């Protein structure tokens, strides 16, 4: 008997067909004698709608959140009407969803009166998506004879107070999982827990960041010491690139935690970048599988690094980033300029995605998410005011509209010439590389190109993941 934590993403709970598949998957595991913990996202698109409606509420637009509430009620109710026969369970679940939407309207009303929303209130609002879907999915499972119970993750998952990007307080989470969740599982009940959300010690709802249900899955897999974590999504596994960018993308049967960590950090949406953290030390295997093709084995993610058929296993990209360049002849040999620049960047709240230094030491550049660049430049100019006045530093430039493209593969470590091959591949396709950096783990290499070139660059580089012979 195994204990399996299964996370189902937005499309995997997005409608009646998806939830029917979900129920089939859970039943198959239970019939094989396994115990299952289910983690669910909000129905696809719901989190975006909630965010939008909260913004409208803050702008005093009452119609926005009221109509969102109606739409959300209709969507959940229609799904339940298809999946459950008329009767008490269906009525009870619809009433639960209606009650949640009542709370949602009350909070939005308060926001519209105040004309403003805080990160804390925002988290409370966007958590409603997962809270509704967990109740809906638990009811459908119950209706199909799988004893199931819905939970808000905050009952177990204790986080710090970083609203919108909270992280677990680990000891307390494990203690609560042991005392409150484990007994449920031992009674052979399938818990259906909200992904994406937790709660502070004082009980305020927090969220873990967009796409964070994968992270929730990993947190619960680790805290319950599950035998495996399965991420059920809408593609067959981790692929050589985003199939929406290049249709030739192929499923990778195996990737390491490290490789998938790099892929996720550099933009592969298939897994949230923090997903590997909780399971890494415990060596819990992660599977990425397709809810809509449940017999396909998917991708296994584990600790071991295995050579693939090609040195570059996968290619990924991040859109909407800005390139900042700090330059000046007086920088040569002056220690600490980079450190102070990055310190100033961090203090203005921006996260650095990639750093690159030219060999002459006369400049270095780094990448941050778009939208933060002006604030960051001001922070740097304040920090380096003396050096700028002395003209040791000449300029802090911003180039907007660039993207990062990253090639990942553990086989690149020790393989000479990957960067060269990438350069010539890009060059022969007329794509100009603005900056380059090698990941610290040496299993990734990143390039900056103009945003307009990005998708073409992905397709071009992806050729190498498809045809290049393994030269290890
Ligand atoms: P979920 O709602 O199940 O969490 P997401 O939309 O967050 O699903 O992530 C799955 C999507 O990630 C896929 O539909 C695919 O378009 C995208 N994606 C990006 N890069 C990759 C990749 N390398 N492999 C597989 N999918 C990828
Ligand atoms: N529903 C959340 C989001 O859209 C979390 C998730 O889907 O993982 O970001
Ligand atoms: Mg996701």
mmCIF file of N, CA and C and ligand atoms in Angstrom, residues 7 211 214 269-270, ligand 3:
data_model
loop_
_atom_site.group_PDB
_atom_site.id
_atom_site.type_symbol
_atom_site.label_atom_id
_atom_site.label_comp_id
_atom_site.label_asym_id
_atom_site.label_seq_id
_atom_site.Cartn_x
_atom_site.Cartn_y
_atom_site.Cartn_z
ATOM 1 N N UNK A 7 -1.748 16.089 -7.123
ATOM 2 C CA UNK A 7 -2.183 17.470 -7.316
ATOM 3 C C UNK A 7 -2.836 17.593 -8.695
ATOM 4 N N UNK A 211 0.514 29.908 -9.574
ATOM 5 C CA UNK A 211 0.955 28.555 -9.949
ATOM 6 C C UNK A 211 1.383 27.719 -8.760
ATOM 7 N N UNK A 214 1.330 23.482 -7.246
ATOM 8 C CA UNK A 214 2.352 22.425 -7.373
ATOM 9 C C UNK A 214 3.200 22.387 -6.097
ATOM 10 N N UNK A 269 6.246 26.579 -17.340
ATOM 11 C CA UNK A 269 5.105 26.727 -16.435
ATOM 12 C C UNK A 269 4.619 25.394 -15.884
ATOM 13 N N UNK A 270 5.066 24.319 -16.480
ATOM 14 C CA UNK A 270 4.542 23.006 -16.112
ATOM 15 C C UNK A 270 4.729 22.696 -14.620
HETATM 16 MG MG1 LIG B 3 0.354 25.256 -12.833
#
